[in-house]
mmCIF file of C-alpha atoms in Angstrom:
data_model
loop_
_atom_site.group_PDB
_atom_site.id
_atom_site.type_symbol
_atom_site.label_atom_id
_atom_site.label_comp_id
_atom_site.label_asym_id
_atom_site.label_seq_id
_atom_site.Cartn_x
_atom_site.Cartn_y
_atom_site.Cartn_z
ATOM 1 C CA MET A 217 -21.042 -130.651 194.322
ATOM 2 C CA SER A 218 -22.693 -127.289 194.927
ATOM 3 C CA LEU A 219 -25.534 -125.978 192.759
ATOM 4 C CA PRO A 220 -23.426 -123.221 191.349
ATOM 5 C CA LEU A 221 -20.703 -125.851 190.240
ATOM 6 C CA LYS A 222 -23.328 -127.979 188.790
ATOM 7 C CA ARG A 223 -24.566 -124.879 186.725
ATOM 8 C CA LEU A 224 -20.950 -124.302 185.741
ATOM 9 C CA LYS A 225 -20.426 -127.799 184.407
ATOM 10 C CA GLN A 226 -23.741 -127.273 182.374
ATOM 11 C CA THR A 227 -22.958 -123.757 181.001
ATOM 12 C CA ARG A 228 -23.158 -123.626 177.169
ATOM 13 C CA CYS A 229 -21.446 -120.141 176.657
ATOM 14 C CA PHE A 230 -18.713 -118.411 178.694
ATOM 15 C CA LEU A 231 -18.331 -114.659 178.842
ATOM 16 C CA LEU A 232 -15.004 -113.601 179.630
ATOM 17 C CA ASP A 233 -14.122 -110.252 180.858
ATOM 18 C CA MET A 234 -10.547 -109.108 179.610
ATOM 19 C CA ASP A 235 -8.975 -106.102 181.897
ATOM 20 C CA GLY A 236 -8.353 -107.777 185.300
ATOM 21 C CA THR A 237 -9.526 -111.219 184.269
ATOM 22 C CA VAL A 238 -7.757 -112.400 181.071
ATOM 23 C CA TYR A 239 -4.914 -110.027 181.310
ATOM 24 C CA LEU A 240 -3.571 -106.919 182.882
ATOM 25 C CA GLY A 241 -1.776 -104.473 180.446
ATOM 26 C CA ASP A 242 0.249 -106.879 178.346
ATOM 27 C CA LYS A 243 0.511 -109.512 180.956
ATOM 28 C CA LEU A 244 -1.461 -112.580 180.634
ATOM 29 C CA LEU A 245 -3.176 -113.684 183.828
ATOM 30 C CA PRO A 246 -2.831 -117.254 185.446
ATOM 31 C CA GLY A 247 -5.251 -119.858 183.693
ATOM 32 C CA ALA A 248 -6.189 -117.782 180.849
ATOM 33 C CA ARG A 249 -4.478 -120.171 178.366
ATOM 34 C CA GLU A 250 -5.492 -123.177 179.933
ATOM 35 C CA LEU A 251 -9.317 -122.277 180.300
ATOM 36 C CA LEU A 252 -9.432 -121.411 176.495
ATOM 37 C CA GLN A 253 -7.874 -124.578 175.676
ATOM 38 C CA TRP A 254 -10.450 -126.517 177.686
ATOM 39 C CA LEU A 255 -13.347 -124.734 176.176
ATOM 40 C CA THR A 256 -12.090 -125.220 172.770
ATOM 41 C CA GLU A 257 -11.464 -129.073 173.331
ATOM 42 C CA HIS A 258 -14.959 -129.485 174.767
ATOM 43 C CA GLN A 259 -16.584 -127.237 171.801
ATOM 44 C CA ILE A 260 -18.130 -124.771 174.260
ATOM 45 C CA PRO A 261 -18.278 -121.351 172.696
ATOM 46 C CA TYR A 262 -17.095 -118.225 174.467
ATOM 47 C CA LEU A 263 -17.016 -114.378 174.168
ATOM 48 C CA PHE A 264 -14.447 -111.794 175.300
ATOM 49 C CA LEU A 265 -16.794 -109.302 176.807
ATOM 50 C CA THR A 266 -15.584 -105.885 177.839
ATOM 51 C CA ASN A 267 -17.099 -102.530 178.776
ATOM 52 C CA ASN A 268 -13.805 -100.709 177.607
ATOM 53 C CA SER A 269 -15.296 -98.908 174.380
ATOM 54 C CA SER A 270 -11.888 -97.155 173.746
ATOM 55 C CA LYS A 271 -10.815 -99.872 171.366
ATOM 56 C CA ASN A 272 -12.776 -101.928 168.749
ATOM 57 C CA LYS A 273 -12.802 -105.743 167.967
ATOM 58 C CA LYS A 274 -9.853 -105.667 165.617
ATOM 59 C CA GLU A 275 -7.718 -104.227 168.289
ATOM 60 C CA TYR A 276 -8.817 -106.439 170.981
ATOM 61 C CA ALA A 277 -8.419 -109.573 168.678
ATOM 62 C CA GLN A 278 -4.865 -108.515 167.723
ATOM 63 C CA LYS A 279 -3.865 -107.872 171.382
ATOM 64 C CA LEU A 280 -5.252 -111.272 172.584
ATOM 65 C CA THR A 281 -3.614 -113.202 169.579
ATOM 66 C CA ARG A 282 -0.232 -111.106 170.317
ATOM 67 C CA LEU A 283 -0.444 -112.377 173.993
ATOM 68 C CA GLY A 284 -0.786 -116.092 172.738
ATOM 69 C CA LEU A 285 -4.523 -116.608 172.748
ATOM 70 C CA PRO A 286 -5.404 -116.681 168.936
ATOM 71 C CA THR A 287 -8.632 -114.799 168.562
ATOM 72 C CA GLU A 288 -11.096 -113.718 165.888
ATOM 73 C CA GLU A 289 -12.850 -110.548 165.910
ATOM 74 C CA SER A 290 -16.314 -112.463 165.898
ATOM 75 C CA GLN A 291 -15.221 -113.426 169.492
ATOM 76 C CA ILE A 292 -15.088 -110.117 170.973
ATOM 77 C CA PHE A 293 -18.094 -108.048 172.071
ATOM 78 C CA THR A 294 -17.700 -104.637 173.503
ATOM 79 C CA SER A 295 -19.950 -102.017 175.105
ATOM 80 C CA GLY A 296 -19.496 -99.891 171.861
ATOM 81 C CA ASP A 297 -20.924 -102.908 169.934
ATOM 82 C CA ALA A 298 -23.741 -103.090 172.174
ATOM 83 C CA THR A 299 -24.347 -99.360 172.026
ATOM 84 C CA ILE A 300 -24.581 -99.527 168.120
ATOM 85 C CA ILE A 301 -27.126 -102.503 168.356
ATOM 86 C CA PHE A 302 -29.173 -100.402 171.006
ATOM 87 C CA LEU A 303 -29.298 -97.408 168.720
ATOM 88 C CA LYS A 304 -30.069 -99.211 165.724
ATOM 89 C CA LYS A 305 -32.779 -101.408 167.367
ATOM 90 C CA HIS A 306 -34.517 -98.871 169.506
ATOM 91 C CA THR A 307 -33.998 -95.433 168.065
ATOM 92 C CA PRO A 308 -34.237 -93.591 164.704
ATOM 93 C CA PHE A 309 -31.143 -91.531 165.352
ATOM 94 C CA GLN A 310 -28.463 -91.217 162.690
ATOM 95 C CA ARG A 311 -26.701 -87.881 163.549
ATOM 96 C CA ILE A 312 -24.599 -88.610 166.624
ATOM 97 C CA TYR A 313 -22.071 -86.367 168.648
ATOM 98 C CA LEU A 314 -19.724 -88.877 169.753
ATOM 99 C CA VAL A 315 -17.183 -88.522 172.425
ATOM 100 C CA GLY A 316 -14.834 -91.420 171.807
ATOM 101 C CA THR A 317 -11.713 -92.641 170.426
ATOM 102 C CA PRO A 318 -10.906 -92.745 166.682
ATOM 103 C CA ALA A 319 -11.436 -96.596 167.001
ATOM 104 C CA LEU A 320 -14.923 -96.151 168.358
ATOM 105 C CA GLU A 321 -15.678 -93.233 165.737
ATOM 106 C CA GLU A 322 -14.578 -95.891 163.051
ATOM 107 C CA ASP A 323 -17.050 -98.490 164.541
ATOM 108 C CA PHE A 324 -19.981 -95.971 164.530
ATOM 109 C CA SER A 325 -19.239 -94.628 160.982
ATOM 110 C CA SER A 326 -19.032 -98.187 159.607
ATOM 111 C CA HIS A 327 -22.629 -98.898 160.699
ATOM 112 C CA GLY A 328 -23.945 -95.724 158.810
ATOM 113 C CA PHE A 329 -24.014 -93.080 161.735
ATOM 114 C CA ILE A 330 -23.090 -89.629 160.751
ATOM 115 C CA LEU A 331 -20.699 -88.210 163.387
ATOM 116 C CA THR A 332 -21.333 -84.409 163.811
ATOM 117 C CA ASP A 333 -20.997 -81.695 166.169
ATOM 118 C CA GLN A 334 -23.832 -79.732 164.268
ATOM 119 C CA ASP A 335 -27.498 -80.457 165.286
ATOM 120 C CA PRO A 336 -26.861 -84.073 166.423
ATOM 121 C CA GLU A 337 -29.957 -86.012 167.220
ATOM 122 C CA CYS A 338 -28.311 -87.788 170.264
ATOM 123 C CA VAL A 339 -24.942 -87.782 172.164
ATOM 124 C CA VAL A 340 -23.021 -90.769 173.102
ATOM 125 C CA LEU A 341 -20.317 -90.777 175.659
ATOM 126 C CA GLY A 342 -17.628 -93.544 175.275
ATOM 127 C CA PHE A 343 -14.230 -94.278 177.187
ATOM 128 C CA ASP A 344 -12.422 -91.643 175.405
ATOM 129 C CA THR A 345 -8.624 -91.742 176.198
ATOM 130 C CA THR A 346 -8.204 -89.009 173.445
ATOM 131 C CA ILE A 347 -10.577 -86.650 175.124
ATOM 132 C CA THR A 348 -9.827 -82.852 175.126
ATOM 133 C CA TYR A 349 -11.324 -79.898 176.785
ATOM 134 C CA SER A 350 -13.057 -78.733 173.655
ATOM 135 C CA LYS A 351 -14.849 -82.061 173.523
ATOM 136 C CA MET A 352 -16.016 -81.814 176.923
ATOM 137 C CA ALA A 353 -17.169 -78.298 176.557
ATOM 138 C CA ARG A 354 -19.121 -79.181 173.451
ATOM 139 C CA LEU A 355 -20.707 -82.228 175.101
ATOM 140 C CA CYS A 356 -21.746 -79.982 178.013
ATOM 141 C CA GLN A 357 -23.413 -77.597 175.494
ATOM 142 C CA TRP A 358 -25.470 -80.297 173.964
ATOM 143 C CA LEU A 359 -26.511 -82.027 177.309
ATOM 144 C CA VAL A 360 -28.106 -78.611 178.709
ATOM 145 C CA THR A 361 -30.336 -78.587 175.501
ATOM 146 C CA GLY A 362 -32.070 -81.865 176.687
ATOM 147 C CA ILE A 363 -30.898 -83.835 173.694
ATOM 148 C CA PRO A 364 -30.932 -87.804 174.264
ATOM 149 C CA TYR A 365 -27.921 -88.735 176.294
ATOM 150 C CA ILE A 366 -26.348 -92.440 176.091
ATOM 151 C CA ALA A 367 -23.234 -93.677 177.637
ATOM 152 C CA THR A 368 -21.567 -96.905 176.495
ATOM 153 C CA HIS A 369 -20.943 -98.273 180.075
ATOM 154 C CA PRO A 370 -20.790 -97.210 183.752
ATOM 155 C CA ASP A 371 -17.148 -98.276 184.943
ATOM 156 C CA ILE A 372 -15.592 -95.706 187.067
ATOM 157 C CA ASN A 373 -12.091 -96.894 186.676
ATOM 158 C CA CYS A 374 -10.101 -98.999 184.145
ATOM 159 C CA PRO A 375 -7.525 -101.173 185.563
ATOM 160 C CA THR A 376 -3.930 -101.187 184.273
ATOM 161 C CA GLU A 377 -0.554 -102.843 185.201
ATOM 162 C CA THR A 378 0.312 -99.699 187.143
ATOM 163 C CA GLY A 379 -3.254 -99.121 188.764
ATOM 164 C CA PHE A 380 -6.350 -97.618 187.896
ATOM 165 C CA ILE A 381 -7.119 -94.792 185.437
ATOM 166 C CA PRO A 382 -10.444 -92.729 185.318
ATOM 167 C CA ASP A 383 -13.072 -94.479 183.149
ATOM 168 C CA ILE A 384 -16.310 -93.237 181.813
ATOM 169 C CA GLY A 385 -18.092 -93.507 185.072
ATOM 170 C CA SER A 386 -15.984 -90.713 186.375
ATOM 171 C CA MET A 387 -16.714 -88.604 183.379
ATOM 172 C CA ILE A 388 -20.489 -88.974 183.913
ATOM 173 C CA GLU A 389 -19.991 -87.654 187.354
ATOM 174 C CA MET A 390 -18.008 -84.791 186.087
ATOM 175 C CA PHE A 391 -20.672 -83.846 183.379
ATOM 176 C CA ALA A 392 -23.604 -84.493 185.789
ATOM 177 C CA ALA A 393 -21.905 -81.850 188.190
ATOM 178 C CA SER A 394 -21.519 -79.335 185.216
ATOM 179 C CA THR A 395 -25.022 -79.977 183.441
ATOM 180 C CA GLY A 396 -27.292 -81.711 186.052
ATOM 181 C CA ARG A 397 -27.686 -84.341 183.340
ATOM 182 C CA ARG A 398 -26.947 -88.115 183.711
ATOM 183 C CA PRO A 399 -27.269 -90.637 180.763
ATOM 184 C CA ASP A 400 -30.724 -91.559 179.794
ATOM 185 C CA HIS A 401 -29.373 -95.002 178.894
ATOM 186 C CA ILE A 402 -26.256 -96.762 180.206
ATOM 187 C CA ILE A 403 -25.700 -99.654 177.807
ATOM 188 C CA GLY A 404 -22.792 -101.929 178.971
ATOM 189 C CA LYS A 405 -22.406 -104.403 181.806
ATOM 190 C CA PRO A 406 -24.382 -105.029 183.888
ATOM 191 C CA ASN A 407 -27.318 -103.369 182.013
ATOM 192 C CA ARG A 408 -29.922 -105.414 180.344
ATOM 193 C CA PRO A 409 -29.231 -103.974 176.679
ATOM 194 C CA MET A 410 -25.763 -105.622 176.911
ATOM 195 C CA VAL A 411 -27.203 -108.806 178.035
ATOM 196 C CA ASP A 412 -29.904 -108.862 175.399
ATOM 197 C CA ALA A 413 -27.362 -108.144 172.633
ATOM 198 C CA ILE A 414 -25.165 -111.074 173.624
ATOM 199 C CA ALA A 415 -28.091 -113.533 173.908
ATOM 200 C CA GLU A 416 -29.125 -112.544 170.454
ATOM 201 C CA LYS A 417 -25.506 -112.899 169.127
ATOM 202 C CA VAL A 418 -25.088 -116.387 170.523
ATOM 203 C CA SER A 419 -28.645 -117.648 170.371
ATOM 204 C CA ILE A 420 -28.182 -119.263 174.024
ATOM 205 C CA PRO A 421 -30.672 -118.602 176.826
ATOM 206 C CA VAL A 422 -29.214 -116.291 179.421
ATOM 207 C CA ASN A 423 -29.550 -118.903 182.170
ATOM 208 C CA GLN A 424 -27.274 -121.145 180.250
ATOM 209 C CA MET A 425 -24.260 -118.588 180.171
ATOM 210 C CA ALA A 426 -21.673 -117.908 182.774
ATOM 211 C CA MET A 427 -20.051 -114.450 183.465
ATOM 212 C CA ILE A 428 -16.351 -114.493 184.456
ATOM 213 C CA GLY A 429 -15.073 -111.209 185.633
ATOM 214 C CA ASP A 430 -13.143 -109.226 188.403
ATOM 215 C CA ARG A 431 -15.521 -106.397 189.037
ATOM 216 C CA LEU A 432 -18.464 -106.515 191.401
ATOM 217 C CA TYR A 433 -20.755 -103.921 189.873
ATOM 218 C CA THR A 434 -20.441 -104.692 186.301
ATOM 219 C CA ASP A 435 -19.383 -108.180 185.728
ATOM 220 C CA ILE A 436 -20.976 -109.888 188.831
ATOM 221 C CA ALA A 437 -24.156 -107.690 188.807
ATOM 222 C CA MET A 438 -25.071 -109.340 185.451
ATOM 223 C CA GLY A 439 -26.207 -112.219 187.707
ATOM 224 C CA ALA A 440 -29.348 -110.275 188.114
ATOM 225 C CA SER A 441 -30.301 -110.969 184.577
ATOM 226 C CA GLY A 442 -29.934 -114.820 185.465
ATOM 227 C CA LEU A 443 -26.343 -115.479 184.434
ATOM 228 C CA LEU A 444 -24.099 -117.753 186.597
ATOM 229 C CA THR A 445 -21.443 -115.229 187.853
ATOM 230 C CA ILE A 446 -17.867 -116.197 188.789
ATOM 231 C CA LEU A 447 -15.583 -113.704 190.505
ATOM 232 C CA VAL A 448 -11.827 -113.803 189.810
ATOM 233 C CA LEU A 449 -9.716 -111.905 192.421
ATOM 234 C CA SER A 450 -7.062 -111.151 189.821
ATOM 235 C CA GLY A 451 -8.213 -107.607 189.249
ATOM 236 C CA GLU A 452 -10.090 -104.962 190.977
ATOM 237 C CA THR A 453 -12.116 -106.864 193.667
ATOM 238 C CA THR A 454 -10.229 -107.724 196.975
ATOM 239 C CA PRO A 455 -11.520 -110.136 199.729
ATOM 240 C CA ALA A 456 -12.335 -107.026 201.817
ATOM 241 C CA HIS A 457 -14.420 -105.459 198.903
ATOM 242 C CA LEU A 458 -16.388 -108.788 198.445
ATOM 243 C CA SER A 459 -17.171 -109.024 202.076
ATOM 244 C CA ASN A 460 -18.529 -105.639 202.336
ATOM 245 C CA SER A 461 -20.545 -105.647 199.011
ATOM 246 C CA SER A 462 -24.247 -106.364 198.520
ATOM 247 C CA ILE A 463 -23.497 -107.801 195.159
ATOM 248 C CA GLN A 464 -22.275 -111.329 195.525
ATOM 249 C CA PRO A 465 -21.073 -113.862 192.863
ATOM 250 C CA ASP A 466 -22.236 -117.528 192.581
ATOM 251 C CA LEU A 467 -18.509 -118.710 192.720
ATOM 252 C CA VAL A 468 -15.195 -116.968 193.571
ATOM 253 C CA ALA A 469 -11.871 -118.100 192.344
ATOM 254 C CA PRO A 470 -8.262 -116.378 192.749
ATOM 255 C CA ASN A 471 -7.858 -116.551 188.874
ATOM 256 C CA LEU A 472 -9.037 -118.332 185.818
ATOM 257 C CA ALA A 473 -6.892 -121.380 186.873
ATOM 258 C CA GLY A 474 -9.388 -121.935 189.537
ATOM 259 C CA VAL A 475 -12.184 -122.070 187.085
ATOM 260 C CA VAL A 476 -10.389 -124.638 185.087
ATOM 261 C CA ASP A 477 -9.901 -126.804 188.028
ATOM 262 C CA TRP A 478 -13.579 -126.768 188.618
ATOM 263 C CA LEU A 479 -14.518 -127.623 185.158
ATOM 264 C CA LYS A 480 -12.035 -130.581 185.187
ATOM 265 C CA GLN A 481 -14.007 -132.029 188.298
ATOM 266 C CA PRO A 482 -16.130 -134.975 187.294
ATOM 267 C CA LEU A 483 -19.805 -134.855 187.951
ATOM 268 C CA PRO A 484 -20.930 -136.787 191.014
#
């Protein structure tokens, strides 16, 4: 048995990407149900981890439960959650100009932040599927003043059943073209603030966790922080993308069913 497979068998916490890994749109992907059943039976904790900050924990838990995977809100961790933790732990900011969905606004407000477009101390860019031109113009106005600028995650596209739609990484490039500013901090996968927030939440060393996802530059790049990484080819990454990438996973499976097969293998 290879070293990565041995590490997989010894993993104490699994981090599961959602879009393109567990589901696409409203379609559950192969192996998702079986993997969670195996982890539950063996009392191994797992978190659903997503960079998609357009929804909150409640919405994700409801969706997974609707798809046949009963899920508690405590089992969801988003880049929005990690951004809130980062702001509270590392900054004094309270007044935020937030470009985000009503769900993200609700999360920030529930943690005591004042959301305003008048004299904010910081701007936060989330994946805003409700974005308007007036929001974009206002953000640009604040960015040129030099105000601190944080983005929840770096994803360029968001996968859907019908193809990709522009995500926050595309917005970052647009705002950079307009203002010359790029975020001072990008929080979500694969960046260290996301990893540190997860390790604190689960109280398990990073080198005893495994990240399973479909995207090289976010999910698999988390391996730089010491996690075991498993690429599934059920979402964004194709074999051609993988062969041409400088970012390489520890293991590759066609989907989560392949991960279940490995976990069921007895140790030699």
